[in-house]
Coordinates of N, CA and C in Angstrom, one line a residue:
X11 N -13.2 16.8 15.4 CA -12.4 16.0 16.3 C -11.0 16.4 16.3
X12 N -10.4 16.7 17.4 CA -9.0 17.0 17.5 C -8.2 15.8 17.9
X13 N -6.9 15.9 18.1 CA -6.1 14.8 18.4 C -6.4 14.1 19.7
X14 N -6.9 14.9 20.6 CA -7.3 14.3 21.9 C -8.5 13.5 21.8
X15 N -9.5 14.0 21.0 CA -10.7 13.2 20.8 C -10.4 11.9 20.1
X16 N -9.5 12.0 19.1 CA -9.2 10.7 18.4 C -8.5 9.7 19.3
X17 N -7.7 10.2 20.3 CA -7.0 9.3 21.2 C -8.1 8.7 22.2
X18 N -9.1 9.5 22.6 CA -10.1 9.0 23.4 C -10.9 7.9 22.7
X19 N -11.3 8.1 21.5 CA -12.0 7.1 20.7 C -11.1 5.9 20.5
X20 N -9.9 6.1 20.2 CA -9.0 4.9 20.1 C -8.9 4.1 21.3
X21 N -8.8 4.7 22.5 CA -8.8 4.0 23.8 C -10.1 3.2 24.0
X22 N -11.2 3.8 23.6 CA -12.5 3.2 23.8 C -12.7 2.0 22.8
X23 N -12.1 2.1 21.6 CA -12.2 1.0 20.7 C -11.4 -0.2 21.3
X24 N -10.4 0.1 21.9 CA -9.6 -1.0 22.5 C -10.3 -1.6 23.7
X25 N -10.9 -0.7 24.5 CA -11.6 -1.2 25.7 C -12.7 -0.2 26.1
X26 N -14.0 -0.6 25.7 CA -15.1 0.3 25.9 C -15.5 0.5 27.3
X27 N -14.9 -0.4 28.2 CA -15.2 -0.3 29.6 C -14.1 0.4 30.4
X28 N -13.1 1.0 29.7 CA -12.0 1.7 30.3 C -12.6 2.8 31.2
X29 N -12.1 2.8 32.5 CA -12.6 3.8 33.4 C -12.3 5.3 33.0
X30 N -13.1 6.2 33.3 CA -12.9 7.6 33.0 C -11.5 8.1 33.5
X31 N -11.2 7.6 34.7 CA -10.0 8.0 35.4 C -8.8 7.6 34.5
X32 N -8.8 6.4 34.0 CA -7.7 5.8 33.2 C -7.6 6.6 31.8
X33 N -8.8 6.9 31.2 CA -8.7 7.7 30.0 C -8.1 9.1 30.2
X34 N -8.6 9.7 31.3 CA -8.1 11.0 31.7 C -6.5 11.0 31.9
X35 N -6.0 10.0 32.5 CA -4.6 9.9 32.7 C -3.8 9.7 31.4
X36 N -4.4 8.9 30.5 CA -3.7 8.6 29.3 C -3.7 9.9 28.3
X37 N -4.8 10.7 28.4 CA -4.8 11.9 27.5 C -4.3 13.1 28.3
X38 N -4.0 13.0 29.5 CA -3.5 14.0 30.4 C -4.4 15.2 30.5
X39 N -5.7 14.9 30.8 CA -6.7 15.9 31.1 C -7.5 15.5 32.3
X40 N -8.2 16.4 32.9 CA -9.0 16.2 34.1 C -10.2 15.3 33.7
X41 N -10.7 14.5 34.6 CA -11.8 13.6 34.4 C -13.0 14.4 33.9
X42 N -13.3 15.5 34.5 CA -14.5 16.3 34.1 C -14.3 16.8 32.6
X43 N -13.1 17.1 32.2 CA -12.9 17.5 30.8 C -13.1 16.3 29.8
X44 N -12.6 15.2 30.2 CA -12.8 14.0 29.4 C -14.3 13.6 29.3
X45 N -15.0 13.7 30.5 CA -16.5 13.5 30.5 C -17.2 14.4 29.5
X46 N -16.8 15.7 29.5 CA -17.5 16.7 28.6 C -17.2 16.3 27.2
X47 N -15.9 15.9 26.9 CA -15.6 15.5 25.5 C -16.4 14.3 25.1
X48 N -16.6 13.3 26.0 CA -17.3 12.1 25.7 C -18.8 12.5 25.4
X49 N -19.4 13.4 26.2 CA -20.7 13.8 25.9 C -20.8 14.4 24.5
X50 N -19.9 15.3 24.2 CA -19.9 15.9 22.8 C -19.7 14.9 21.7
X51 N -18.9 13.9 21.9 CA -18.7 12.8 20.9 C -19.9 12.0 20.8
X52 N -20.6 11.7 21.9 CA -21.9 11.0 21.8 C -23.0 11.8 21.1
X53 N -23.1 13.1 21.5 CA -24.1 14.0 20.9 C -23.9 14.2 19.4
X54 N -22.7 14.3 19.0 CA -22.4 14.5 17.6 C -22.4 13.3 16.7
X55 N -22.6 12.1 17.4 CA -22.8 10.9 16.6 C -21.4 10.2 16.3
X56 N -20.3 10.7 16.8 CA -19.1 10.0 16.6 C -19.1 8.7 17.4
X57 N -19.5 8.8 18.7 CA -19.6 7.6 19.5 C -21.1 7.2 19.5
X58 N -21.4 6.0 18.9 CA -22.8 5.6 18.7 C -23.2 4.7 19.9
X59 N -22.3 4.1 20.6 CA -22.7 3.2 21.7 C -21.4 2.5 22.2
X60 N -21.6 1.8 23.3 CA -20.6 1.0 23.9 C -21.0 -0.5 23.8
X61 N -20.2 -1.4 23.3 CA -20.6 -2.7 23.1 C -19.7 -3.7 23.7
X62 N -20.2 -4.9 24.0 CA -19.5 -6.0 24.5 C -19.3 -6.9 23.3
X63 N -18.0 -7.4 23.0 CA -17.8 -8.3 22.0 C -17.8 -9.7 22.7
X64 N -18.7 -10.5 22.2 CA -18.9 -11.8 22.9 C -18.5 -12.9 21.9
X65 N -17.7 -13.8 22.3 CA -17.3 -15.0 21.5 C -18.4 -16.0 21.5
X66 N -18.8 -16.4 20.3 CA -19.8 -17.4 20.2 C -19.4 -18.5 19.2
X67 N -18.7 -19.5 19.6 CA -18.1 -20.5 18.8 C -19.1 -21.2 17.9
X68 N -20.4 -21.2 18.4 CA -21.4 -22.0 17.7 C -22.0 -21.3 16.4
X69 N -21.6 -20.1 16.2 CA -22.2 -19.3 15.1 C -21.4 -19.4 13.9
X70 N -22.0 -19.5 12.7 CA -21.4 -19.5 11.4 C -21.6 -18.0 10.9
X71 N -20.5 -17.6 10.2 CA -20.6 -16.2 9.6 C -20.3 -16.3 8.1
X72 N -20.9 -15.4 7.4 CA -20.6 -15.4 5.9 C -20.6 -13.9 5.5
X73 N -19.9 -13.7 4.5 CA -19.9 -12.4 3.8 C -20.6 -12.6 2.5
X74 N -21.6 -11.8 2.2 CA -22.3 -11.8 0.9 C -22.0 -10.6 0.2
X75 N -21.5 -10.8 -1.1 CA -21.2 -9.7 -1.9 C -22.3 -9.6 -3.0
X76 N -23.0 -8.5 -3.0 CA -24.2 -8.3 -3.9 C -23.9 -7.3 -5.0
X77 N -24.4 -7.7 -6.2 CA -24.5 -6.8 -7.3 C -26.0 -6.5 -7.5
X78 N -26.3 -5.2 -7.6 CA -27.7 -4.7 -7.7 C -28.0 -4.3 -9.1
X79 N -29.2 -4.3 -9.5 CA -29.7 -3.9 -10.8 C -29.5 -2.4 -10.9
X80 N -29.7 -1.7 -9.8 CA -29.5 -0.2 -9.8 C -29.2 0.2 -8.4
X81 N -28.6 1.4 -8.3 CA -28.3 2.0 -7.0 C -28.7 3.4 -7.1
X82 N -29.1 4.1 -6.0 CA -29.4 3.4 -4.7 C -30.6 2.6 -4.8
X83 N -30.7 1.6 -3.8 CA -31.9 0.7 -3.7 C -32.3 0.7 -2.3
X84 N -32.9 1.8 -1.8 CA -33.2 1.9 -0.3 C -34.2 0.8 0.2
X85 N -35.1 0.4 -0.7 CA -36.0 -0.7 -0.2 C -35.3 -2.0 -0.1
X86 N -34.4 -2.3 -0.9 CA -33.6 -3.6 -0.9 C -32.7 -3.5 0.4
X87 N -32.1 -2.4 0.6 CA -31.2 -2.3 1.8 C -32.0 -2.4 3.0
X88 N -33.2 -1.8 3.1 CA -34.1 -1.9 4.3 C -34.5 -3.3 4.5
X89 N -34.8 -4.0 3.4 CA -35.3 -5.5 3.5 C -34.1 -6.3 4.1
X90 N -32.9 -6.0 3.7 CA -31.7 -6.8 4.1 C -31.4 -6.5 5.6
X91 N -31.4 -5.2 5.9 CA -30.9 -4.8 7.2 C -31.9 -5.2 8.3
X92 N -33.2 -5.4 8.0 CA -34.2 -5.8 9.0 C -34.0 -7.3 9.4
X93 N -33.3 -8.1 8.6 CA -33.2 -9.5 8.9 C -32.3 -9.7 10.2
X94 N -32.8 -10.5 11.1 CA -32.0 -10.7 12.3 C -30.6 -11.3 12.1
X95 N -30.4 -12.1 11.1 CA -29.1 -12.7 10.8 C -28.1 -11.7 10.3
X96 N -28.5 -10.5 9.8 CA -27.6 -9.5 9.3 C -27.0 -8.7 10.4
X97 N -25.6 -8.8 10.4 CA -24.8 -8.1 11.4 C -24.4 -6.7 10.9
X98 N -24.0 -6.7 9.6 CA -23.5 -5.5 9.0 C -23.9 -5.4 7.6
X99 N -24.1 -4.2 7.1 CA -24.4 -4.0 5.6 C -23.7 -2.8 5.2
X100 N -22.8 -2.9 4.2 CA -22.0 -1.8 3.7 C -22.4 -1.5 2.2
X101 N -22.6 -0.3 1.9 CA -22.8 0.1 0.5 C -21.4 0.5 0.0
X102 N -21.0 -0.1 -1.2 CA -19.7 0.0 -1.7 C -19.7 0.7 -3.1
X103 N -18.5 1.1 -3.5 CA -18.3 1.6 -4.8 C -17.6 0.5 -5.6
X104 N -17.7 0.5 -6.9 CA -17.0 -0.5 -7.7 C -18.0 -1.6 -8.2
X105 N -17.5 -2.7 -8.6 CA -18.3 -3.8 -9.1 C -19.3 -4.4 -8.2
X106 N -19.0 -4.4 -6.9 CA -19.9 -5.0 -5.9 C -20.6 -3.8 -5.2
X107 N -21.9 -3.9 -5.1 CA -22.7 -2.8 -4.6 C -22.9 -2.8 -3.1
X108 N -23.1 -4.1 -2.5 CA -23.3 -4.2 -1.1 C -22.4 -5.4 -0.6
X109 N -21.9 -5.2 0.6 CA -21.3 -6.3 1.4 C -22.1 -6.5 2.6
X110 N -22.6 -7.7 2.8 CA -23.5 -8.0 3.9 C -22.9 -9.1 4.7
X111 N -22.7 -8.9 6.0 CA -22.2 -10.0 6.9 C -23.4 -10.5 7.6
X112 N -23.5 -11.9 7.6 CA -24.6 -12.6 8.3 C -24.1 -13.6 9.2
X113 N -24.8 -13.9 10.3 CA -24.5 -14.9 11.2 C -25.7 -15.8 11.5
X114 N -25.4 -17.1 11.7 CA -26.5 -18.0 11.9 C -26.0 -19.2 12.8
X115 N -26.9 -19.9 13.4 CA -26.6 -21.0 14.2 C -26.3 -22.3 13.4
X116 N -26.9 -22.4 12.2 CA -26.8 -23.6 11.4 C -26.6 -23.2 10.0
X117 N -26.0 -24.1 9.2 CA -25.8 -23.9 7.8 C -27.2 -23.7 7.1
X118 N -28.2 -24.4 7.5 CA -29.5 -24.2 6.9 C -30.0 -22.8 7.0
X119 N -29.9 -22.2 8.2 CA -30.3 -20.9 8.5 C -29.5 -19.9 7.7
X120 N -28.2 -20.1 7.6 CA -27.4 -19.2 6.8 C -27.8 -19.3 5.4
X121 N -28.0 -20.5 4.9 CA -28.4 -20.7 3.5 C -29.8 -20.1 3.2
X122 N -30.7 -20.2 4.1 CA -32.0 -19.6 3.8 C -32.0 -18.1 3.8
X123 N -31.2 -17.5 4.6 CA -31.0 -16.1 4.6 C -30.4 -15.6 3.3
X124 N -29.4 -16.3 2.9 CA -28.7 -16.0 1.7 C -29.7 -16.1 0.5
X125 N -30.5 -17.2 0.5 CA -31.5 -17.4 -0.6 C -32.5 -16.3 -0.6
X126 N -33.0 -15.9 0.6 CA -34.0 -14.8 0.6 C -33.4 -13.5 0.0
X127 N -32.2 -13.2 0.4 CA -31.5 -12.0 -0.1 C -31.4 -12.1 -1.6
X128 N -31.0 -13.2 -2.1 CA -30.8 -13.4 -3.5 C -32.1 -13.2 -4.3
X129 N -33.2 -13.4 -3.7 CA -34.5 -13.3 -4.5 C -35.1 -11.9 -4.4
X130 N -34.5 -11.0 -3.7 CA -35.0 -9.6 -3.6 C -34.9 -9.0 -5.0
X131 N -35.9 -8.1 -5.4 CA -36.0 -7.6 -6.8 C -34.8 -7.0 -7.4
X132 N -34.0 -6.2 -6.6 CA -32.9 -5.5 -7.2 C -31.6 -6.3 -7.2
X133 N -31.6 -7.4 -6.5 CA -30.4 -8.2 -6.4 C -30.2 -9.1 -7.7
X134 N -29.1 -8.9 -8.4 CA -28.8 -9.6 -9.6 C -27.8 -10.7 -9.5
X135 N -26.9 -10.6 -8.4 CA -25.9 -11.6 -8.2 C -25.4 -11.6 -6.7
X136 N -25.2 -12.8 -6.2 CA -24.7 -12.9 -4.8 C -23.5 -13.9 -4.8
X137 N -22.4 -13.4 -4.3 CA -21.3 -14.3 -4.0 C -21.2 -14.5 -2.5
X138 N -21.1 -15.7 -2.1 CA -21.1 -16.0 -0.7 C -19.7 -16.6 -0.3
X139 N -19.1 -16.0 0.8 CA -17.9 -16.5 1.3 C -18.1 -16.7 2.8
X140 N -17.8 -18.0 3.3 CA -17.8 -18.2 4.7 C -16.7 -17.6 5.4
X141 N -16.9 -17.0 6.5 CA -15.8 -16.4 7.3 C -15.2 -17.5 8.2
X142 N -14.0 -17.9 7.9 CA -13.3 -18.9 8.6 C -12.7 -18.5 10.0
X143 N -12.2 -17.3 10.0 CA -11.5 -16.8 11.2 C -11.5 -15.3 11.1
X144 N -11.6 -14.6 12.3 CA -11.5 -13.2 12.4 C -10.1 -12.9 12.9
X145 N -9.3 -12.3 12.0 CA -7.9 -12.0 12.4 C -7.9 -10.7 13.2
X146 N -8.8 -9.8 13.0 CA -9.0 -8.6 13.8 C -10.4 -8.2 13.7
X147 N -11.0 -8.0 14.9 CA -12.4 -7.7 15.0 C -12.5 -6.5 16.0
X148 N -12.8 -5.4 15.5 CA -12.9 -4.2 16.3 C -14.3 -4.0 16.9

């Protein structure tokens, strides 16, 4: 990725629906050139998709910090990421092995998801923090 590709990605992070014409004007390239760059960014896996961020005030979110008995633990990660309540799962370095963001409609659903994850064989500790507010959400 060169500086122009990074600018294109930055613009799309801000507004995934930005018209091609507007992107081309901001990076000072022809629309056809920008389209070609977008195709290459998509094919190379830099751009994985275009998403709508939807506000849902009724949902509860929590961040689960997991310590595992051993890493890597691909079966445990697969069991976690298949859950519909799981939004994101990050493998980390340091004392915490996984950070898992979950969303639910009710506290009981959030708690049952957390309890299920805590009972997985490789999970030795779970710290749960409710997300009160998103100060920045990309």
